[in-house]
mmCIF file of C-alpha atoms and ligand atoms in Angstrom:
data_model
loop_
_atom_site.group_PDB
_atom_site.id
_atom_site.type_symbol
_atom_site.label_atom_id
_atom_site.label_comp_id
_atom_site.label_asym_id
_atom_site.label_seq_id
_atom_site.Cartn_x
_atom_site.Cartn_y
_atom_site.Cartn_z
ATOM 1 C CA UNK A 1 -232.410 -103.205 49.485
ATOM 2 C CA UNK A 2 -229.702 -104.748 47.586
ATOM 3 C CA UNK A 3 -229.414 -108.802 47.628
ATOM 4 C CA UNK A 4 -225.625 -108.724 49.191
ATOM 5 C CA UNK A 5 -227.307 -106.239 52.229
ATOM 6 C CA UNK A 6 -230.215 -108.659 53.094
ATOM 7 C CA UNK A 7 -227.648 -110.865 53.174
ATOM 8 C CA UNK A 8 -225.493 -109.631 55.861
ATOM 9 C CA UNK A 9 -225.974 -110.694 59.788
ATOM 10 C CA UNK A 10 -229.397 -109.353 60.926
ATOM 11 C CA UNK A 11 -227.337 -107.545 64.013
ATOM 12 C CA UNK A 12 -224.954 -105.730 61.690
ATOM 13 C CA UNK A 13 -227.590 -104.693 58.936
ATOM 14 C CA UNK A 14 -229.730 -103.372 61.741
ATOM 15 C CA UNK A 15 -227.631 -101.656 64.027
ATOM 16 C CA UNK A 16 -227.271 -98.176 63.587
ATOM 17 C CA UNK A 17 -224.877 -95.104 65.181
ATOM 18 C CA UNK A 18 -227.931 -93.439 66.240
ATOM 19 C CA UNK A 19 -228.549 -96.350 69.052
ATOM 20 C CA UNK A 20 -228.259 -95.596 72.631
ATOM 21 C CA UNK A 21 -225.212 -97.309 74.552
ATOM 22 C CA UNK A 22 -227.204 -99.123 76.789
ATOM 23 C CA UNK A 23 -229.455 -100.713 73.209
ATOM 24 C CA UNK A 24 -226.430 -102.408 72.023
ATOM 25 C CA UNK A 25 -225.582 -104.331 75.449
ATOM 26 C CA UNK A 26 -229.520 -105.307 75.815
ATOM 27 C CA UNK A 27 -230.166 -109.055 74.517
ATOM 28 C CA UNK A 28 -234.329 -108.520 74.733
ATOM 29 C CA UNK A 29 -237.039 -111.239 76.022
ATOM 30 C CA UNK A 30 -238.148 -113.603 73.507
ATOM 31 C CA UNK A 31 -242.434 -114.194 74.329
ATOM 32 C CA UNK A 32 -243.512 -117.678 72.936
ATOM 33 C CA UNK A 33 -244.782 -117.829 69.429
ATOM 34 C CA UNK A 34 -247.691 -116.695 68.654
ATOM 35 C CA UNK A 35 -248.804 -118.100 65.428
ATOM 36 C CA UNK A 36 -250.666 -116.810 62.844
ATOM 37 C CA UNK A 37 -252.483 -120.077 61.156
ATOM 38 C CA UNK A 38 -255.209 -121.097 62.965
ATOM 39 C CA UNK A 39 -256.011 -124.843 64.147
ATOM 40 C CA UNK A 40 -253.373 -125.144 66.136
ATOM 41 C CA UNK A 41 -252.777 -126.428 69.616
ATOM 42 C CA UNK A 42 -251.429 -123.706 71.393
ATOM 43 C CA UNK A 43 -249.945 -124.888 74.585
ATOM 44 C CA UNK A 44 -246.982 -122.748 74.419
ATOM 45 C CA UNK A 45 -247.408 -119.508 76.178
ATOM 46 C CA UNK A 46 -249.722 -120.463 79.442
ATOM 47 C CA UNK A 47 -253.039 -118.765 78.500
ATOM 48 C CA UNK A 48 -256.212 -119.679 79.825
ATOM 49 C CA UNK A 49 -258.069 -122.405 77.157
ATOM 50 C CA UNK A 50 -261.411 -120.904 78.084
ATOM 51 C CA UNK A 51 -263.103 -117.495 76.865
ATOM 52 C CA UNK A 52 -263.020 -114.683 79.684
ATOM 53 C CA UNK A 53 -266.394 -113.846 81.388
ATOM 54 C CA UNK A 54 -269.198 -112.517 79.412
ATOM 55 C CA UNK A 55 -269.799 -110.035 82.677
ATOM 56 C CA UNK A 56 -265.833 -108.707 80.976
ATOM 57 C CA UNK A 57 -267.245 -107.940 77.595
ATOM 58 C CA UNK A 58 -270.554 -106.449 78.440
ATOM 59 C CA UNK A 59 -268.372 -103.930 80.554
ATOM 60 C CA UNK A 60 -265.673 -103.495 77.792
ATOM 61 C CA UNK A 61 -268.248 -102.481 75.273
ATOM 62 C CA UNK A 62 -270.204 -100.210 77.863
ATOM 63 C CA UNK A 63 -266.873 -98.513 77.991
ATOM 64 C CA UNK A 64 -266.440 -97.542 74.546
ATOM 65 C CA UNK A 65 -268.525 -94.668 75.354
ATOM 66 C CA UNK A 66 -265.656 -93.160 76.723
ATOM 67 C CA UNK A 67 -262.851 -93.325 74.573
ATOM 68 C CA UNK A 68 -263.294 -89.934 73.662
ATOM 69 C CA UNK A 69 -261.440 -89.149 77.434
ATOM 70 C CA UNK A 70 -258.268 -89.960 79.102
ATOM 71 C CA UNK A 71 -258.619 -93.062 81.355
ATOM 72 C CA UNK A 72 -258.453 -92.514 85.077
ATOM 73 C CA UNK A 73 -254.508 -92.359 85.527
ATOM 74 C CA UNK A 74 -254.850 -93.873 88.770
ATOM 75 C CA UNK A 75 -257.297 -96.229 87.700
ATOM 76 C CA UNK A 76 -259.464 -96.127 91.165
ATOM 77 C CA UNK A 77 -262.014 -98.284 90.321
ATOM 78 C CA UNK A 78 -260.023 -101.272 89.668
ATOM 79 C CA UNK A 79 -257.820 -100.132 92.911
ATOM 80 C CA UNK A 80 -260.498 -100.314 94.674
ATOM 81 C CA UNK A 81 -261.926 -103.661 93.101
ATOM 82 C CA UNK A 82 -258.892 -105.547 93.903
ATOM 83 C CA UNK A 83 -258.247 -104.135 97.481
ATOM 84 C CA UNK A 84 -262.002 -105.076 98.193
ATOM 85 C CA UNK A 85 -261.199 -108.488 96.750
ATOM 86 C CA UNK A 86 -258.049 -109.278 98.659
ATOM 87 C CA UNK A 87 -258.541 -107.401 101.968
ATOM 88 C CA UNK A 88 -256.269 -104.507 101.751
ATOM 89 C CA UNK A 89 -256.288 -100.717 100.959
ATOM 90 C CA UNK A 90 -257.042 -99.295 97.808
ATOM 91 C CA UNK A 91 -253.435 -97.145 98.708
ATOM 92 C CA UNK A 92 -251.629 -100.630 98.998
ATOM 93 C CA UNK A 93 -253.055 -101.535 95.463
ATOM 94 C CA UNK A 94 -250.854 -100.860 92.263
ATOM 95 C CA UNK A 95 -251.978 -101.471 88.712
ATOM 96 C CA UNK A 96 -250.261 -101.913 85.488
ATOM 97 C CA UNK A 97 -250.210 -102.925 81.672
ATOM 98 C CA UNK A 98 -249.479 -106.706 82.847
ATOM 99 C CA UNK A 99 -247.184 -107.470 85.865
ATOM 100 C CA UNK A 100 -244.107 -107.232 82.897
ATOM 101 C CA UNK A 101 -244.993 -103.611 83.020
ATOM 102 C CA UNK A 102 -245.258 -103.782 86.732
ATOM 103 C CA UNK A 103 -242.196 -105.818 87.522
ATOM 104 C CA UNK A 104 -240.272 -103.582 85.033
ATOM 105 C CA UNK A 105 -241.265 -100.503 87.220
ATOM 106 C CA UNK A 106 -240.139 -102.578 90.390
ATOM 107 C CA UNK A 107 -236.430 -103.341 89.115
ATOM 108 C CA UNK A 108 -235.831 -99.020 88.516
ATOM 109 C CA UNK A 109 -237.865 -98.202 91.514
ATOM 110 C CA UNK A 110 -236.968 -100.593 93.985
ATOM 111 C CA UNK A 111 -234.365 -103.087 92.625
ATOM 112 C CA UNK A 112 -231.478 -101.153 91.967
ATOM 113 C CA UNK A 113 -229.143 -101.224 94.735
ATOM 114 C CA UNK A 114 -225.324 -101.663 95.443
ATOM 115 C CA UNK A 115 -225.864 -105.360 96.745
ATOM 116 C CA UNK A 116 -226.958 -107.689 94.215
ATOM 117 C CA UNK A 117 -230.983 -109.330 93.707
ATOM 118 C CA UNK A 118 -230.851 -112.727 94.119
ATOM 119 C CA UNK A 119 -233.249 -115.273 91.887
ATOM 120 C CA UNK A 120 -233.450 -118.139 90.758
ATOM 121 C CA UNK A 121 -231.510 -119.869 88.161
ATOM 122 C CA UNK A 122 -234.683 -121.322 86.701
ATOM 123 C CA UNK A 123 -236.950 -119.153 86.560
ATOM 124 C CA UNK A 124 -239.086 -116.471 84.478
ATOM 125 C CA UNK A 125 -236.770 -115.373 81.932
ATOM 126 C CA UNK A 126 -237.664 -111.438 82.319
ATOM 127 C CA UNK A 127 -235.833 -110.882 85.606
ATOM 128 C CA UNK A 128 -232.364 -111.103 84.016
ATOM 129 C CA UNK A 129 -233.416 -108.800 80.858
ATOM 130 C CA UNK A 130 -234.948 -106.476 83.597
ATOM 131 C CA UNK A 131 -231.464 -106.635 85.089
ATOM 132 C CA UNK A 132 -229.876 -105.836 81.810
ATOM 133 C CA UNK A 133 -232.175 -102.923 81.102
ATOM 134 C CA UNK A 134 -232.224 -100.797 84.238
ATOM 135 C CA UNK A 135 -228.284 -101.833 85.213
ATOM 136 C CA UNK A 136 -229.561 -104.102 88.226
ATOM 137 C CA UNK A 137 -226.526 -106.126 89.463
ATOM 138 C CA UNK A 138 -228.038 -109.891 90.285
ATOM 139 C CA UNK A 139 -226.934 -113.401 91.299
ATOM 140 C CA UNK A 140 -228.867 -116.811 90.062
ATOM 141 C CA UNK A 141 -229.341 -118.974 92.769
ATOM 142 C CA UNK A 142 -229.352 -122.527 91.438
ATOM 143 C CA UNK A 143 -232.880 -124.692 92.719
ATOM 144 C CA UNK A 144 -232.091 -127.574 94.365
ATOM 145 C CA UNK A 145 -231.811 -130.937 92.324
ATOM 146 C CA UNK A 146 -235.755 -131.789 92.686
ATOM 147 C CA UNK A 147 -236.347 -128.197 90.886
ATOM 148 C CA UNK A 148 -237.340 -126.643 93.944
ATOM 149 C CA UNK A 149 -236.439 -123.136 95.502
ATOM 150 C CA UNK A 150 -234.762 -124.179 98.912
ATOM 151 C CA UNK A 151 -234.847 -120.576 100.814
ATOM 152 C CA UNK A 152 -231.703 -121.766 102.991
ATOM 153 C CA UNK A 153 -229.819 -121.194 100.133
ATOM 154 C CA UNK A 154 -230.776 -116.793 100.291
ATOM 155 C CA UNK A 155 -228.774 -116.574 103.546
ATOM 156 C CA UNK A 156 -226.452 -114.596 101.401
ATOM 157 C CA UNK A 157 -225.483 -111.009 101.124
ATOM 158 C CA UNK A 158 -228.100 -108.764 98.570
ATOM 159 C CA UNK A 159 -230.497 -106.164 98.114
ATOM 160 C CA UNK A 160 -233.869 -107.929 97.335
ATOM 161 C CA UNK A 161 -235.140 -111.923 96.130
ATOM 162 C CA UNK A 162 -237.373 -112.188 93.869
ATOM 163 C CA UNK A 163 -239.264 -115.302 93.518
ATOM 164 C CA UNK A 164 -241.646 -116.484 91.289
ATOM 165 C CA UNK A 165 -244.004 -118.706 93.252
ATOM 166 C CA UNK A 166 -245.379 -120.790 92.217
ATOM 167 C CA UNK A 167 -241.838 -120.789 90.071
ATOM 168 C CA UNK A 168 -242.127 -120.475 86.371
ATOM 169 C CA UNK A 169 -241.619 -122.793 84.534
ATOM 170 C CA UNK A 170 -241.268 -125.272 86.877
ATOM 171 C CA UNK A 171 -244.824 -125.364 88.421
ATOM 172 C CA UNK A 172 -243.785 -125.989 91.521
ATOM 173 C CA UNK A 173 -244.549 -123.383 94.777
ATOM 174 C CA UNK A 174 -243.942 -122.601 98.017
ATOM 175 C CA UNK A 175 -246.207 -122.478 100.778
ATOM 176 C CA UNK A 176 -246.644 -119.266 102.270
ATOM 177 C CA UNK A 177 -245.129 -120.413 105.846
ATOM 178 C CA UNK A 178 -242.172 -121.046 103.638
ATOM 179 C CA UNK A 179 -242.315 -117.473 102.177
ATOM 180 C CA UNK A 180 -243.161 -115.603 105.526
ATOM 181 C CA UNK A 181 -239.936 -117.136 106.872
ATOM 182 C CA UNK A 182 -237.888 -115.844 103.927
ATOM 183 C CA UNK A 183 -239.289 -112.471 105.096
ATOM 184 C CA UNK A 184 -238.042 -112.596 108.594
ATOM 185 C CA UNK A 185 -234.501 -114.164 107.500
ATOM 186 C CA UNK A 186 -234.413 -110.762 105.393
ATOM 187 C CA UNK A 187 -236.077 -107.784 107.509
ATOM 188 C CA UNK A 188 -233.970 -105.711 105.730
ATOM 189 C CA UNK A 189 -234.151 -106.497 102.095
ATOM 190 C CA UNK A 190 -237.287 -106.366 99.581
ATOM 191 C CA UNK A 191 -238.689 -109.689 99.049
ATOM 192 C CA UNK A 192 -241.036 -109.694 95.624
ATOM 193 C CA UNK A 193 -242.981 -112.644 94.961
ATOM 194 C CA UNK A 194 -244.627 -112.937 91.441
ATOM 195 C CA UNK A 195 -247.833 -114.651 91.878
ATOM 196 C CA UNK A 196 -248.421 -114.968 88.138
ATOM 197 C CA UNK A 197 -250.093 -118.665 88.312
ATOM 198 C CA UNK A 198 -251.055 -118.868 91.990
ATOM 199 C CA UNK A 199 -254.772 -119.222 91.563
ATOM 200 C CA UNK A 200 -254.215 -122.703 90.005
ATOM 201 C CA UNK A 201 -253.412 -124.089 93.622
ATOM 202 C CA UNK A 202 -250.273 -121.839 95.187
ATOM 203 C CA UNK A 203 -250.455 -120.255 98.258
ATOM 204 C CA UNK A 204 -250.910 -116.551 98.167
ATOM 205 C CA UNK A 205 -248.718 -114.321 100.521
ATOM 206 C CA UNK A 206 -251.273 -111.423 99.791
ATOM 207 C CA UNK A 207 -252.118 -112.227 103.892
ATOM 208 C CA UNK A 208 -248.726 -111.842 105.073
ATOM 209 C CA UNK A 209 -248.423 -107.828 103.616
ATOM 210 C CA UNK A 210 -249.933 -106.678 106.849
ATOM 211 C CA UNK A 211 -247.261 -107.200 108.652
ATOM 212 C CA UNK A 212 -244.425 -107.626 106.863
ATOM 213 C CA UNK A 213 -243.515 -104.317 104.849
ATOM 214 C CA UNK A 214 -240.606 -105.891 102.894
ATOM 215 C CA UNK A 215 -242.996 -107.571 100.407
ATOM 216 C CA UNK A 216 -244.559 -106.701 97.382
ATOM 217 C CA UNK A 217 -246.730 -109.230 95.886
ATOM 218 C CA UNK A 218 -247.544 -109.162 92.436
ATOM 219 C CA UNK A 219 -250.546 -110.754 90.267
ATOM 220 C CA UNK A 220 -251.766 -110.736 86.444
ATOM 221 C CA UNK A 221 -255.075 -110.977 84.903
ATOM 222 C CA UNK A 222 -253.486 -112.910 82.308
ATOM 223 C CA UNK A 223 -254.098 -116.563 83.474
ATOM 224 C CA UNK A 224 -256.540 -117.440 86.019
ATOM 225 C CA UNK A 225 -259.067 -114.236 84.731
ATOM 226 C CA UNK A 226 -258.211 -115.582 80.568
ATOM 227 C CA UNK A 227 -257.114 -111.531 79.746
ATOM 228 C CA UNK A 228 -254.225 -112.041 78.763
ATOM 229 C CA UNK A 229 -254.658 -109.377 75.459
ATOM 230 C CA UNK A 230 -256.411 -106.824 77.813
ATOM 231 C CA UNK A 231 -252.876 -106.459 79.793
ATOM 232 C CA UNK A 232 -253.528 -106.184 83.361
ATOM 233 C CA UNK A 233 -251.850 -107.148 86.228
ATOM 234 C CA UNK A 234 -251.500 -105.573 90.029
ATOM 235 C CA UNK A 235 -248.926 -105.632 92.962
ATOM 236 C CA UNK A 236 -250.123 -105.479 96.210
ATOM 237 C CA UNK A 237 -247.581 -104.125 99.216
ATOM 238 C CA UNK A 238 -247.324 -101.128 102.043
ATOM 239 C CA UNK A 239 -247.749 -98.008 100.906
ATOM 240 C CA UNK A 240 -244.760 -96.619 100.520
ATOM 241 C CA UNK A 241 -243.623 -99.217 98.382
ATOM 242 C CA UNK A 242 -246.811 -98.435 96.034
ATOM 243 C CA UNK A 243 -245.739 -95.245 96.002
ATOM 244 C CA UNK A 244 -242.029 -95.786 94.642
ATOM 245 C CA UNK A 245 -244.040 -97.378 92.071
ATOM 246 C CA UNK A 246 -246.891 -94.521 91.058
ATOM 247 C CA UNK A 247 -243.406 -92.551 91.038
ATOM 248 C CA UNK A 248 -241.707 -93.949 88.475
ATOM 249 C CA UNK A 249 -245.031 -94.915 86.140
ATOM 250 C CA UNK A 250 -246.252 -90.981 86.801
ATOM 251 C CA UNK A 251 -242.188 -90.136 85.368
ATOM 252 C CA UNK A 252 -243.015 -92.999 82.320
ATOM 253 C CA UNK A 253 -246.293 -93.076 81.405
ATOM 254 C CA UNK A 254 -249.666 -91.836 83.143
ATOM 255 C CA UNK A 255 -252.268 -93.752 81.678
ATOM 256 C CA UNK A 256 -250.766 -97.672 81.435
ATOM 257 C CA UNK A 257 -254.246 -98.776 81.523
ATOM 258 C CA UNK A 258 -256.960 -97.812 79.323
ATOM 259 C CA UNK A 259 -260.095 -97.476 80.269
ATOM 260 C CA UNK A 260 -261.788 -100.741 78.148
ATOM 261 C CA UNK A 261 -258.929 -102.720 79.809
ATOM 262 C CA UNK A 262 -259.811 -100.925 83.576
ATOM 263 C CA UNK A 263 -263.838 -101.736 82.725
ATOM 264 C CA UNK A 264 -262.828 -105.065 81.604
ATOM 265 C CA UNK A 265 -260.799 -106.365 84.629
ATOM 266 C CA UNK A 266 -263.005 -104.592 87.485
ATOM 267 C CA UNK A 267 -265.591 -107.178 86.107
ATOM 268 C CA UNK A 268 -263.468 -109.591 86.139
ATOM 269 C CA UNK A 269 -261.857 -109.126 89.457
ATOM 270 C CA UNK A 270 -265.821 -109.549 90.776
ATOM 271 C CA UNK A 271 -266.849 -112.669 88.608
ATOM 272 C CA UNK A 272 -266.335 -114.553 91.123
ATOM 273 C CA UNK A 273 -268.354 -117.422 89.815
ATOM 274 C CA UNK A 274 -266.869 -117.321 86.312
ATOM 275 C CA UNK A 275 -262.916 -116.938 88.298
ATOM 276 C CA UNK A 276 -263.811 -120.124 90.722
ATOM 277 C CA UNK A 277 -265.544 -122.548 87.863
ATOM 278 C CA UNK A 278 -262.404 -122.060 85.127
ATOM 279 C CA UNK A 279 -259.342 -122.599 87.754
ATOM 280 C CA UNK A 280 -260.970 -125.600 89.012
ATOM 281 C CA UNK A 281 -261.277 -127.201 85.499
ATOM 282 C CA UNK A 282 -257.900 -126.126 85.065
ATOM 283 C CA UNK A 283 -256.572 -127.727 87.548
ATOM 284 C CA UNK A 284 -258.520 -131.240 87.432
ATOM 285 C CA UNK A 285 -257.318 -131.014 83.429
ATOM 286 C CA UNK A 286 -253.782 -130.727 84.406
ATOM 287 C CA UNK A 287 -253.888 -133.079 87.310
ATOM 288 C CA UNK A 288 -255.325 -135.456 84.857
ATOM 289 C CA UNK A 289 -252.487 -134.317 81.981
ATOM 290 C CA UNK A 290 -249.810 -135.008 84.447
ATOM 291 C CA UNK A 291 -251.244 -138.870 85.009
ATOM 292 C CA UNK A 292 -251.481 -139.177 81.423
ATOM 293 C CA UNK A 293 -248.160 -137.907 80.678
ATOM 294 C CA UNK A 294 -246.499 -139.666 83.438
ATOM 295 C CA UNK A 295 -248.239 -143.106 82.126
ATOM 296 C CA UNK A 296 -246.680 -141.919 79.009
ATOM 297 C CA UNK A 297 -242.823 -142.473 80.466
ATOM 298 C CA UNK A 298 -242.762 -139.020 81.626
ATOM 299 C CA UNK A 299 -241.174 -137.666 84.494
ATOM 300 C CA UNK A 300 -243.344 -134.765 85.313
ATOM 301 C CA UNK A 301 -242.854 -132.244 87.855
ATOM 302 C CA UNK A 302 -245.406 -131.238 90.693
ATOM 303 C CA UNK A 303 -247.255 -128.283 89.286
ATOM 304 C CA UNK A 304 -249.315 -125.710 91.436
ATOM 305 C CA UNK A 305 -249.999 -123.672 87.855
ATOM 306 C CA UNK A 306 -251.906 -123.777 84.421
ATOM 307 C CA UNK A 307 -249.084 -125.831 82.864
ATOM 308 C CA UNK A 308 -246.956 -128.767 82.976
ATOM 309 C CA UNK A 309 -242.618 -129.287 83.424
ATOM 310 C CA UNK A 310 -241.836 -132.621 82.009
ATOM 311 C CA UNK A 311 -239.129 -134.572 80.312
ATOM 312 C CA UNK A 312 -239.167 -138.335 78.844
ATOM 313 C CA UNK A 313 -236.462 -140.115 79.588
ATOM 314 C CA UNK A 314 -235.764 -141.728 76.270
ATOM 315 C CA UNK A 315 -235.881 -138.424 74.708
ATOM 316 C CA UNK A 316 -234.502 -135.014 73.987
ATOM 317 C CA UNK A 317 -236.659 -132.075 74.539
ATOM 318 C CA UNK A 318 -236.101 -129.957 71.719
ATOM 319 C CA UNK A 319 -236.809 -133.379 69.356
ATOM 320 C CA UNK A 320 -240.248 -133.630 70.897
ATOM 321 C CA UNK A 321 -241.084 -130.183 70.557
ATOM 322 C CA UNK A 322 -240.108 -129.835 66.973
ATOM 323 C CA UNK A 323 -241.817 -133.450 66.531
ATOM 324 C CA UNK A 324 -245.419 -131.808 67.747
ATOM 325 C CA UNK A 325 -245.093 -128.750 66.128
ATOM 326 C CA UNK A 326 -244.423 -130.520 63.044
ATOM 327 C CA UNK A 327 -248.255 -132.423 64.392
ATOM 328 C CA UNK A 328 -249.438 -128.711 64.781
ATOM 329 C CA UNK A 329 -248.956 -128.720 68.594
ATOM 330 C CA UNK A 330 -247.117 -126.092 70.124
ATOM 331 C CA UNK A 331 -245.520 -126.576 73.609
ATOM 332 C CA UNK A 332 -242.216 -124.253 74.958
ATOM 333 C CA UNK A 333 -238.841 -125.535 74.704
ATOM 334 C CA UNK A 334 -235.997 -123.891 76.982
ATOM 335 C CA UNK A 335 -232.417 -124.540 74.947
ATOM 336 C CA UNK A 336 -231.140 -123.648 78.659
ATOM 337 C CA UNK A 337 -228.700 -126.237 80.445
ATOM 338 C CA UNK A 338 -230.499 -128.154 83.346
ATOM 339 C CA UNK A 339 -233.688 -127.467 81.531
ATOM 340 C CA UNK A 340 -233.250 -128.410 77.723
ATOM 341 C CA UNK A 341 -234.644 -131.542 77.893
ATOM 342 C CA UNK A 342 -237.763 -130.410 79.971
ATOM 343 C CA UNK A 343 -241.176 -129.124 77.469
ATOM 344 C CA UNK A 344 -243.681 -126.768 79.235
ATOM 345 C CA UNK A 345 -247.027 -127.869 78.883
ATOM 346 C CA UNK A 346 -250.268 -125.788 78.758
ATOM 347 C CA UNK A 347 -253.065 -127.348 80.361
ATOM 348 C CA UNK A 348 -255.533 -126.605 77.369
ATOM 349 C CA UNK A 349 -259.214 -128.098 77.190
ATOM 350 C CA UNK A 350 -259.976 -131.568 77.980
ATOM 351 C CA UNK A 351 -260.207 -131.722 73.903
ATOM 352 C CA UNK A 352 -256.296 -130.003 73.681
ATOM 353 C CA UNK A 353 -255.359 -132.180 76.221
ATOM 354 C CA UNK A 354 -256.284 -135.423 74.605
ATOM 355 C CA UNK A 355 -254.888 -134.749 71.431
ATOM 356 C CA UNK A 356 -251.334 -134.148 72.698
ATOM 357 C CA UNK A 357 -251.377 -137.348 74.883
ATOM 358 C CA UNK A 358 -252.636 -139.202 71.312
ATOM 359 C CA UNK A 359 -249.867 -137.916 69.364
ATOM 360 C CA UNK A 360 -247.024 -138.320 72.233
ATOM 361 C CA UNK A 361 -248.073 -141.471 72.278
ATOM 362 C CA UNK A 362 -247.291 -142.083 68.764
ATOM 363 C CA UNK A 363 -244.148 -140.267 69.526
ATOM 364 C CA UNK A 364 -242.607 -141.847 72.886
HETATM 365 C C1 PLP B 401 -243.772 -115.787 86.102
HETATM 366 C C2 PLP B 401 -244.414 -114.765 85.222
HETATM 367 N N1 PLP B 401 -244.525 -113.512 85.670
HETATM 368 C C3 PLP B 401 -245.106 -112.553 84.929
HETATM 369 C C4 PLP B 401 -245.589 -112.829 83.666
HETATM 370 C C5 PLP B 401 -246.163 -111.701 82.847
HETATM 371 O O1 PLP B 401 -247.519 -111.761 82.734
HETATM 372 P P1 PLP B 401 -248.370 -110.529 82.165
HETATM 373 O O2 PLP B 401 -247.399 -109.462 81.722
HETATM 374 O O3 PLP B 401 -249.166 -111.096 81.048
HETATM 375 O O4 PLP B 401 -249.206 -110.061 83.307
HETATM 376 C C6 PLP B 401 -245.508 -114.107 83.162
HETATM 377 C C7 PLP B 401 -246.018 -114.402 81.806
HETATM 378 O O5 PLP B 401 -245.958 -115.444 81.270
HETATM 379 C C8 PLP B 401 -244.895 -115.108 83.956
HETATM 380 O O6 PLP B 401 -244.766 -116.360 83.489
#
């Protein structure tokens, strides 16, 4: 390539006539960094500090004995795993290649409507590219100014909420009273609630799809079961709202989950030992971070997840994120207003932990 072509604006030197209309109006998700260089602390992306269950890769490497084969396209064992797990029907079970591949699937099959999706304004950054990607008209509902979802303010004309719960990446949930009341103030409009950290504390609404067939809940293996490379998640809801969803992955892609990654999470889904032990020293490390942090100057935000919201009031968030990476720590940084001044904290191991509250210290 010439010098004066690498030198034009990425967009323009990359664009090209033979795009789609709809690729030159998307503006894509940008995942946290995911470095390279080892020894760093990596508190940037919400994974789980601690190595997933041996039970996990004992079943993963049984199951290279069948890679020769297709994986089951409806992947029945880990239906059934997680329906025995959670008290539902393997027919009310839905799994996918992460819940981004399952809440992706949810915006085309049951999303798009006339009316717009309401969601947060602070929230997980997917649901507007979602929007973008599958034409899904939507309205941001600001949180209220402690950071919390007030449901009082989704008395409003639309087609579905989605909320993240607990909210990302505030930390902070709602109790699932709270949610089952949202429900009945909507009988008539899909209520999705993405239950991505909710084993660190939150309050499931897996309970409440009995009787309410406006919800869809959905979970990932990527946090409280440490897979988050295997890519698993699973929405739980009535039938027929599984169903829009086997419909549009059966028109996209039959077999989202291979079979080391449906081995590897039906043991996980049954470690129950392994599952109980790591969230609980997950969430005494981050109830310990936030003490630290807010002994630190910090204002930190109630968190029912595996990381921490905070700000310091004597400085700006992007300065102290660039000021640990520099100290090879990574945390996220939102540059989004409201939020810019906030840094979301992984609760990493005890060992993580303390080395971040050493070098804030220096730093605050
Ligand atoms: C709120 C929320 N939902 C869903 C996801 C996607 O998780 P995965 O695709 O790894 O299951 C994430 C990932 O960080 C998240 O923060």
């Amino acid at each position: 390539m010439s010098s004066s072509a690498s030198c034009r604006p990425i967009k323009a030197r990359l664009m090209s006539r033979f795009w789609s209309p709809i690729v030159r109006t998307l503006t894509p998700y940008v995942p946290g960094e995911q470095p390279k260089a080892d020894g760093l602390v990596k508190l940037n992306t919400n994974e789980n500090p601690y190595p997933p269950s041996v039970r996990v890769l004992e079943a993963i490497n049984a199951a290279t004995a069948r890679l020769r084969l297709y994986p089951d396209p409806r992947a029945t064992a880990l239906r059934e795993a997680i329906a025995a797990r959670y008290g539902v029907a393997p027919d009310e079970v839905f799994v996918g290649n992460g819940s981004d591949e399952i809440l992706a699937h949810t915006f085309q099959a049951l999303l798009k409507h006339d009316a717009p999706l309401l969601f947060p304004d602070i929230t997980y950054s997917f649901y507007p590219v979602y929007c973008g990607l599958y034409g899904v008209a939507y309205e941001e509902v600001p949180l209220d100014g402690a950071m919390r979802v007030d449901i009082a303010d989704y008395r409003r004309p639309c087609s579905a909420i989605l909320i993240a719960n607990p909210n990302a990446p505030t930390g902070i949930g709602l109790s699932r009273e709270t949610i089952e009341t949202l429900l009945a103030e909507h009988p008539d409009q899909l209520v999705v609630v993405d239950e991505a950290y909710v084993d660190f504390g939150g309050d499931s609404a897996i309970p409440l799809v009995a009787r309410h067939d406006n919800l869809l809940v959905i979970q990932t293996l990527s946090k409280s079961r440490a897979l988050a490379g295997l890519r698993v998640g699973f929405a739980i809801g009535q039938p027929p709202l599984i169903e829009a969803l086997e419909r549009v992955k059966d028109s996209f892609n039959s077999y989202p989950l291979d079979c080391l990654a449906i081995a590897g999470a039906v043991a996980a889904i049954n470690d129950d030992a392994w599952f109980q032990d790591t969230r609980s020293r997950i969430m005494a490390g981050r109830d310990a971070l936030a003490q630290d942090l807010a002994a630190l100057g910090f204002e930190v935000l109630p968190s029912q997840a595996n990381f921490l919201f905070a700000r310091h009031p004597g400085h700006h968030g992007a300065g102290l994120a660039a000021g640990l990476r520099q100290r090879n720590i990574l945390v996220r940084h939102f540059k989004k207003p409201r939020i810019q001044d906030f840094l979301r904290i992984t609760v990493g191991t005890q060992e993580q932990c303390n080395r971040l509250v050493d070098v804030l210290r220096g730093m605050v």
